[in-house]
Short mmCIF file of C-alpha atoms and ligand atoms in Angstrom, two decimals:
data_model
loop_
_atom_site.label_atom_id
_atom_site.label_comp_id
_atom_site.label_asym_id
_atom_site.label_seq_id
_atom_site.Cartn_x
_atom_site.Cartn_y
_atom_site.Cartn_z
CA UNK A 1 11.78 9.10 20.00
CA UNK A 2 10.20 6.48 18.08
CA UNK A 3 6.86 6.76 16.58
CA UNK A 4 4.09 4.16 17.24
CA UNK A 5 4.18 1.33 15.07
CA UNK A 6 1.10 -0.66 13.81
CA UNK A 7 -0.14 -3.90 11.17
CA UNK A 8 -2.66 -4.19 9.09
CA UNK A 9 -3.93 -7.48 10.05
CA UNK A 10 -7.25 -9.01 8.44
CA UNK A 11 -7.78 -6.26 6.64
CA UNK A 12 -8.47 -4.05 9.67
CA UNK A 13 -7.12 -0.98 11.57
CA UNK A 14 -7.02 -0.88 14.78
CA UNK A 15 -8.75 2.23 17.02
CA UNK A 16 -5.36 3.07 18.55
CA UNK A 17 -4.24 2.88 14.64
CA UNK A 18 -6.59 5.11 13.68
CA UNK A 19 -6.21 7.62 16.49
CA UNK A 20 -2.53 7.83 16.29
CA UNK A 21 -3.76 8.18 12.12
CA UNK A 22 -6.00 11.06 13.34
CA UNK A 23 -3.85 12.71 16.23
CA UNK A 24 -0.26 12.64 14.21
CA UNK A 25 -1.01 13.13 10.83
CA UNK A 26 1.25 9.68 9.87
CA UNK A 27 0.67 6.02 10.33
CA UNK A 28 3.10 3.33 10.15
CA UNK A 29 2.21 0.06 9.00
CA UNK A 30 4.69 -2.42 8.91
CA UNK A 31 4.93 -5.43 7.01
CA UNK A 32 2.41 -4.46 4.85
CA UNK A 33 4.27 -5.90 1.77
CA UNK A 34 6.32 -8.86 1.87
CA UNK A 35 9.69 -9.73 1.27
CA UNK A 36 8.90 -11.41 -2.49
CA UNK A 37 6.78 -8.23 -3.42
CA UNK A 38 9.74 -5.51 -2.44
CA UNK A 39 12.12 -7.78 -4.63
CA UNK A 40 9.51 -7.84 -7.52
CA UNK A 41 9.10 -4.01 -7.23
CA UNK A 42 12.76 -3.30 -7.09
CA UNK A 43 12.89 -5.86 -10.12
CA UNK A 44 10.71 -3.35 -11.78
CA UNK A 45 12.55 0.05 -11.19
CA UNK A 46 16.01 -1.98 -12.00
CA UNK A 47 14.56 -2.59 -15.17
CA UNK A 48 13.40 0.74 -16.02
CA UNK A 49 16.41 2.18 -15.67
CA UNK A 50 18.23 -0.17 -17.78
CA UNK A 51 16.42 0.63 -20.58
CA UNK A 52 16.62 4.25 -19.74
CA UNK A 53 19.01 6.71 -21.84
CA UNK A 54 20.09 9.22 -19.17
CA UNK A 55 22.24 11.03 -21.60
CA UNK A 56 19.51 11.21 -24.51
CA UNK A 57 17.21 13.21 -21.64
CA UNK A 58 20.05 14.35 -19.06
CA UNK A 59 16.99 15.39 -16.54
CA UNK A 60 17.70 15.82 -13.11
CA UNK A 61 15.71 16.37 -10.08
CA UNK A 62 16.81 18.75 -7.13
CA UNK A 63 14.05 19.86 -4.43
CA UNK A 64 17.10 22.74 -3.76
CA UNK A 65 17.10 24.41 -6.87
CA UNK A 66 13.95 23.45 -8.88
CA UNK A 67 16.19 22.02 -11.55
CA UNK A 68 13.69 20.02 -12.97
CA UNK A 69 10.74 22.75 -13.21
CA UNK A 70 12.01 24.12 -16.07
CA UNK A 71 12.48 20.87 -17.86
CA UNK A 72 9.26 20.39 -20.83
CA UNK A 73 10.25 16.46 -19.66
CA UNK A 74 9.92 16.92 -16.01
CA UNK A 75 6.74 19.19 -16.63
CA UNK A 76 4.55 16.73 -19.41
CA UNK A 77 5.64 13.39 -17.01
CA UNK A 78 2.40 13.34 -15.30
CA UNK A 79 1.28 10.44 -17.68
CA UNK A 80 4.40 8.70 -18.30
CA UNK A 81 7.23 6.72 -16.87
CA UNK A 82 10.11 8.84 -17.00
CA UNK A 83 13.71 8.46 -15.15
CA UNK A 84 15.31 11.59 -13.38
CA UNK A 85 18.54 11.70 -12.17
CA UNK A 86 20.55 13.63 -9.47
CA UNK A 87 21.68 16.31 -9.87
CA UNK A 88 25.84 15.44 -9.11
CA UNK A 89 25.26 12.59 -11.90
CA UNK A 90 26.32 14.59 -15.04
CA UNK A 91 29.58 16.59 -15.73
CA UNK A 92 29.97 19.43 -17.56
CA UNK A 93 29.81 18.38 -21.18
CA UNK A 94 26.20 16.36 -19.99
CA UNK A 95 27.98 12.70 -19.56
CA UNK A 96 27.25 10.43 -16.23
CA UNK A 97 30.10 10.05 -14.09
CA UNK A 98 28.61 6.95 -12.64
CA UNK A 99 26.43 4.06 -13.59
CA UNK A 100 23.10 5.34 -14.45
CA UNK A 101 21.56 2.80 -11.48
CA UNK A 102 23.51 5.06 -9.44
CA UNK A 103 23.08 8.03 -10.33
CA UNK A 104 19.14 7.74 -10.42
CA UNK A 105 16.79 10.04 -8.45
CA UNK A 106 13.48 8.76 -9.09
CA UNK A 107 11.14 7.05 -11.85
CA UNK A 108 7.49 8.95 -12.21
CA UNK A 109 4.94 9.86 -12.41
CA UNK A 110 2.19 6.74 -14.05
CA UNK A 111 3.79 3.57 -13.43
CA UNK A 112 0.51 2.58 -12.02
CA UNK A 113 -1.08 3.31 -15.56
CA UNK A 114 1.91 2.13 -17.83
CA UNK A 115 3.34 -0.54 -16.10
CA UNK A 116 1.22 -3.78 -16.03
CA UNK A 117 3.06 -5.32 -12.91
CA UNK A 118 3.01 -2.08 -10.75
CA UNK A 119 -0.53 -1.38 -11.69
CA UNK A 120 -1.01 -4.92 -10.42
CA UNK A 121 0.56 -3.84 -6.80
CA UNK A 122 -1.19 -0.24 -6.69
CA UNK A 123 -4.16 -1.98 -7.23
CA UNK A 124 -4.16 -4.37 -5.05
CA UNK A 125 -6.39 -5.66 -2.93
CA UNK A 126 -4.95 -4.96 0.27
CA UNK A 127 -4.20 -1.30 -0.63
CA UNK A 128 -8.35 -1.36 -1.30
CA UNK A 129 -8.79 -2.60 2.47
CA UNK A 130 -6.83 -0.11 3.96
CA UNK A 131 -7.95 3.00 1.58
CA UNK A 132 -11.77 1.69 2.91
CA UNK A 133 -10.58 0.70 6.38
CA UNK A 134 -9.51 4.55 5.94
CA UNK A 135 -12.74 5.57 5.35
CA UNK A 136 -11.13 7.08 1.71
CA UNK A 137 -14.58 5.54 -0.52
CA UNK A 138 -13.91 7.95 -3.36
CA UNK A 139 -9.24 7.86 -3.41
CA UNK A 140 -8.43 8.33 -7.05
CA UNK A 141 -4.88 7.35 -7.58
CA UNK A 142 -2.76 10.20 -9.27
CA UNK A 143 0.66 10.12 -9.19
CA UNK A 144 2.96 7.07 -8.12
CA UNK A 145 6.87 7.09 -8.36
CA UNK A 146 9.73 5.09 -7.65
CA UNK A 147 12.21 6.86 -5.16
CA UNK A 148 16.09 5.45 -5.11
CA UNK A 149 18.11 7.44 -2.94
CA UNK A 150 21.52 5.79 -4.09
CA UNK A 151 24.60 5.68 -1.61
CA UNK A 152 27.07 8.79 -2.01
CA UNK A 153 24.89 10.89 -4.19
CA UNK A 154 21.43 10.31 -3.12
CA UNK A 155 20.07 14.16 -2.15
CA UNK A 156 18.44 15.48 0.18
CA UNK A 157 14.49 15.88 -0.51
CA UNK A 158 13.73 19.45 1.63
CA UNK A 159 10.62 19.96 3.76
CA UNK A 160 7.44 20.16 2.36
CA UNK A 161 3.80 19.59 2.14
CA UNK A 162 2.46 16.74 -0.69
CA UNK A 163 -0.85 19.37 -0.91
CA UNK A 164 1.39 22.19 -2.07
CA UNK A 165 2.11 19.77 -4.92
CA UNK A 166 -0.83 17.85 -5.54
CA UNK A 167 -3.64 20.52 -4.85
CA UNK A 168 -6.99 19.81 -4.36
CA UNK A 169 -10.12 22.02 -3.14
CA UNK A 170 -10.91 20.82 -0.28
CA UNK A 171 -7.40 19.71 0.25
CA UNK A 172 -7.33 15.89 0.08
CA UNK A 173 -3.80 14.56 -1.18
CA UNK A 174 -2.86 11.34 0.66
CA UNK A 175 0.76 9.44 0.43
CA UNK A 176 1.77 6.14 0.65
CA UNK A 177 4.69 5.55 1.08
CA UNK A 178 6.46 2.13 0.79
CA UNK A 179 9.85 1.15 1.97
CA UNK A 180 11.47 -1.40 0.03
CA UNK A 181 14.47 -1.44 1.88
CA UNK A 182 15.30 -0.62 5.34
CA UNK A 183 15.43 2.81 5.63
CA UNK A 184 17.82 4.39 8.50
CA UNK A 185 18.88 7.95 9.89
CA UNK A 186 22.49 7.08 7.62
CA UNK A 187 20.44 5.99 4.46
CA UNK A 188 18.22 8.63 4.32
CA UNK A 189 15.12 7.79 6.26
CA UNK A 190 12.00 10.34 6.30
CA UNK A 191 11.68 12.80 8.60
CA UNK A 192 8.30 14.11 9.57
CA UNK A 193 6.53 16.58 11.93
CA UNK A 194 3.97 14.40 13.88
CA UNK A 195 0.76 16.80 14.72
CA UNK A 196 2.24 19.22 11.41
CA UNK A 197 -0.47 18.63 9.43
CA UNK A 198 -2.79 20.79 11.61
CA UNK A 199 -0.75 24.02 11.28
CA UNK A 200 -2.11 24.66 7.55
CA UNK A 201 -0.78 24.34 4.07
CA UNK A 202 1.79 26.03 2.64
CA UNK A 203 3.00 27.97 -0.69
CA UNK A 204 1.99 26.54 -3.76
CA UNK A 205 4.29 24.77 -6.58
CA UNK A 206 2.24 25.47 -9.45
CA UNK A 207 2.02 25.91 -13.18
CA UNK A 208 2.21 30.08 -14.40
CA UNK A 209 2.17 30.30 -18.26
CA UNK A 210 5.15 27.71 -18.98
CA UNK A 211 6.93 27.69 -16.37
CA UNK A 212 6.57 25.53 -12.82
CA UNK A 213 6.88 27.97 -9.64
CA UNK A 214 6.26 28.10 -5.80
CA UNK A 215 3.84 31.03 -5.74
CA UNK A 216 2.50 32.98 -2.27
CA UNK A 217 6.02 32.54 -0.87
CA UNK A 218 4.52 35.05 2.04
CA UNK A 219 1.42 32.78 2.74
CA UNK A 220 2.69 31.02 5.41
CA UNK A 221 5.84 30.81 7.52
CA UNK A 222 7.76 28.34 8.01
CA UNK A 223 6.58 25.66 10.26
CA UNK A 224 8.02 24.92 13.85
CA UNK A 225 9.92 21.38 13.08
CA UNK A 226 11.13 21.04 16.46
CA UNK A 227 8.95 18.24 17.15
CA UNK A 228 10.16 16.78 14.25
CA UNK A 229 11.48 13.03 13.84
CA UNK A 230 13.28 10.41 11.98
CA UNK A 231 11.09 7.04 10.86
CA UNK A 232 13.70 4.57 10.75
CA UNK A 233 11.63 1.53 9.21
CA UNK A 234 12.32 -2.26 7.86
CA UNK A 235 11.64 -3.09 4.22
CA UNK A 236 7.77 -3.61 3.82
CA UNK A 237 6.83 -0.99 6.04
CA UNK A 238 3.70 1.41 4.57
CA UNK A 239 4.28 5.06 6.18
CA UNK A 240 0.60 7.12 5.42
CA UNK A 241 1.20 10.44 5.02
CA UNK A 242 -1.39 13.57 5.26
CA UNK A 243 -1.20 15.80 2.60
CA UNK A 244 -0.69 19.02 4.82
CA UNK A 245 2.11 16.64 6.74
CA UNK A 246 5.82 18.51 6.72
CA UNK A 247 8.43 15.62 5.89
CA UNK A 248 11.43 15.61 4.63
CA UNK A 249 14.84 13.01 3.80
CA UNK A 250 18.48 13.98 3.77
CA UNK A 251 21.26 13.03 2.34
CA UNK A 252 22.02 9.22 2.10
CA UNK A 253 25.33 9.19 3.85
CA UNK A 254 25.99 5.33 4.06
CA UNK A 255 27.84 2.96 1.80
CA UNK A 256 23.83 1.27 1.05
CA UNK A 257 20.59 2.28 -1.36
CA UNK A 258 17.39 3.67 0.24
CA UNK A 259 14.66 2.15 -2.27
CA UNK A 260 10.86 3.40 -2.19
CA UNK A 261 7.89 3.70 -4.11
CA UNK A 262 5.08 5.65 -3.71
CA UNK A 263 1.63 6.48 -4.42
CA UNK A 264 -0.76 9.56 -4.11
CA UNK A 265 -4.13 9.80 -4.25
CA UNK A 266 -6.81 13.02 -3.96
CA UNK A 267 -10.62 12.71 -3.70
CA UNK A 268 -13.05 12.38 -6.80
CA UNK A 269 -15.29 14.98 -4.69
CA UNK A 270 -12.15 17.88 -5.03
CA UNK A 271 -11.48 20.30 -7.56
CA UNK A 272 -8.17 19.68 -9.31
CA UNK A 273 -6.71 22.78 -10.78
CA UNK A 274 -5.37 23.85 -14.06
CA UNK A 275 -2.75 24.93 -12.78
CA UNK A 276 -1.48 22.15 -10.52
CA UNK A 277 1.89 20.95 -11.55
CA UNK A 278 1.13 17.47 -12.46
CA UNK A 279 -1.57 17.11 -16.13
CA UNK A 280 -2.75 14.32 -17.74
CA UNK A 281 -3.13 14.47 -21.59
CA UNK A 282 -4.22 10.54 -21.41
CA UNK A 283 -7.97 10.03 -22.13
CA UNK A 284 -7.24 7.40 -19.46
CA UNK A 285 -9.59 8.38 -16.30
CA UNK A 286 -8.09 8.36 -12.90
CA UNK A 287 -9.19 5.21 -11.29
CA UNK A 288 -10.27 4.35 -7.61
CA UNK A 289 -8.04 2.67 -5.09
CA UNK A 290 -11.17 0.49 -3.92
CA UNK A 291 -12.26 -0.79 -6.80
CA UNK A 292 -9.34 -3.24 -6.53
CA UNK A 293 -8.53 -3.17 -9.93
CA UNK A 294 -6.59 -5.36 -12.37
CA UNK A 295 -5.96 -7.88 -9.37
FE1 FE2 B 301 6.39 14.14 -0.21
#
């Protein structure tokens, strides 16, 4: 099954965009980035993790065990650019047993903030038009990340809910999601639950004392993922993502990377808790998607 595909042409969405938006929970945009731009982005994680020093911060990032919550570095990395690694990467005395580009998991969690040519691209102007064409006037851009899924190690991320992450009341978390290469069933393409973001919001990942948890395990039970299906998509492609949307990747089981970058945003008009996962020490302000800004 194949979920309807749309452009974002002049700046506009069109009604059967914005119902299958409404209906599903997940919109597909492709070519929404060109070919130069995915290079240039990929350009940008590349270099990132060449200057990185895996072994100097061994950090690595598992959605199976929660790893990474009890990492100060994972926890304080909502206002820097930080590299994570998987979690097969290291051996038992802490040293990679691959190249650091492959054994990366993700970059996060203020590249839009820190780094002047992805600020440039999160920024944009075109993101602008489609936050407004959206009807999102008051998007505040929190978190963005790069996402690498390397070939033979790249994990699986598990099912979940960007709202249990990034919690808001109201609830207002939005993803965008950016494929910078083709992403395929082998790869590791995302999996989502079209319609899933109507069936309510599940257990918290949260901050108690010092430690990151999932808290109100009983809250909710798991969702029906029957419906549930792959979104095999070309480099370029812009998947939008509900915050109370299951999805989910697996494994990459091909010989070839799965490179993606993301961005979330809430609403100015939520409450953001304390106790939400991701905190900014920066006296930076979050800054609107529509203002367009640097350009
Ligand atoms: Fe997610």
């Amino acid at each position: 099954m194949t979920h309807p595909r749309f452009s974002f042409i002049d700046d506009r969405l069109t009604v059967e965009a914005k119902v299958s938006w409404e209906e599903s929970g997940l919109l597909v945009l492709e070519h929404f980035i060109d070919p130069s731009t995915c290079n240039r982005l990929r350009q940008i994680a590349d270099r990132i993790v060449a200057q990185s020093t895996p072994e100097a911060d061994p950090t690595v990032f598992s959605t199976q065990t929660h790893a990474h919550a009890a990492s100060d570095y994972f926890a304080t990395s909502g206002d820097k650019v930080r590299c994570f690694y998987e979690e097969g990467a290291f051996d038992h005395s802490g040293h990679l047993n691959r190249p650091k580009e492959r054994a990366i998991n993700k970059i996060g969690h203020a590249l839009h903030d820190l780094e002047p040519d992805f600020e440039a691209f999160a920024f944009s102007p075109k993101i602008g038009a489609l936050a407004k064409a959206l009807g999102l006037t008051d998007a505040l851009l929190l978190q963005s990340m790069f996402i690498f899924k390397q070939p033979g190690i790249g994990g699986e991320v598990g099912w979940h809910q960007d709202s249990t992450f990034l919690y808001t009341e109201p609830l207002s978390a939005l993803g965008f999601w950016f494929a910078l290469e083709e992403a395929t069933v082998e790869n590791g393409a995302l999996w989502a639950l079209p319609g899933g973001h109507r069936q309510g919001v599940g257990p918290r990942f949260r901050r108690v004392g010092e430690e990151l948890v999932v808290t109100d395990k009983d809250k909710r039970g798991e969702p029906d993922l029957s419906g549930a299906i792959p979104l095999e998509v070309e480099a370029g492609t812009l998947i939008l993502l509900h915050g109370e949307l299951p999805h989910f990747s697996s494994i990459n089981r091909s010989s070839r990377s799965r490179y993606a970058c993301t961005l979330h945003t809430i609403s100015a008009a939520s409450h953001y808790p304390e106790d939400n996962w991701l905190q900014r020490k920066t006296s930076a302000p979050l800054r609107y998607l529509h203002n367009g800004e640097p350009q």
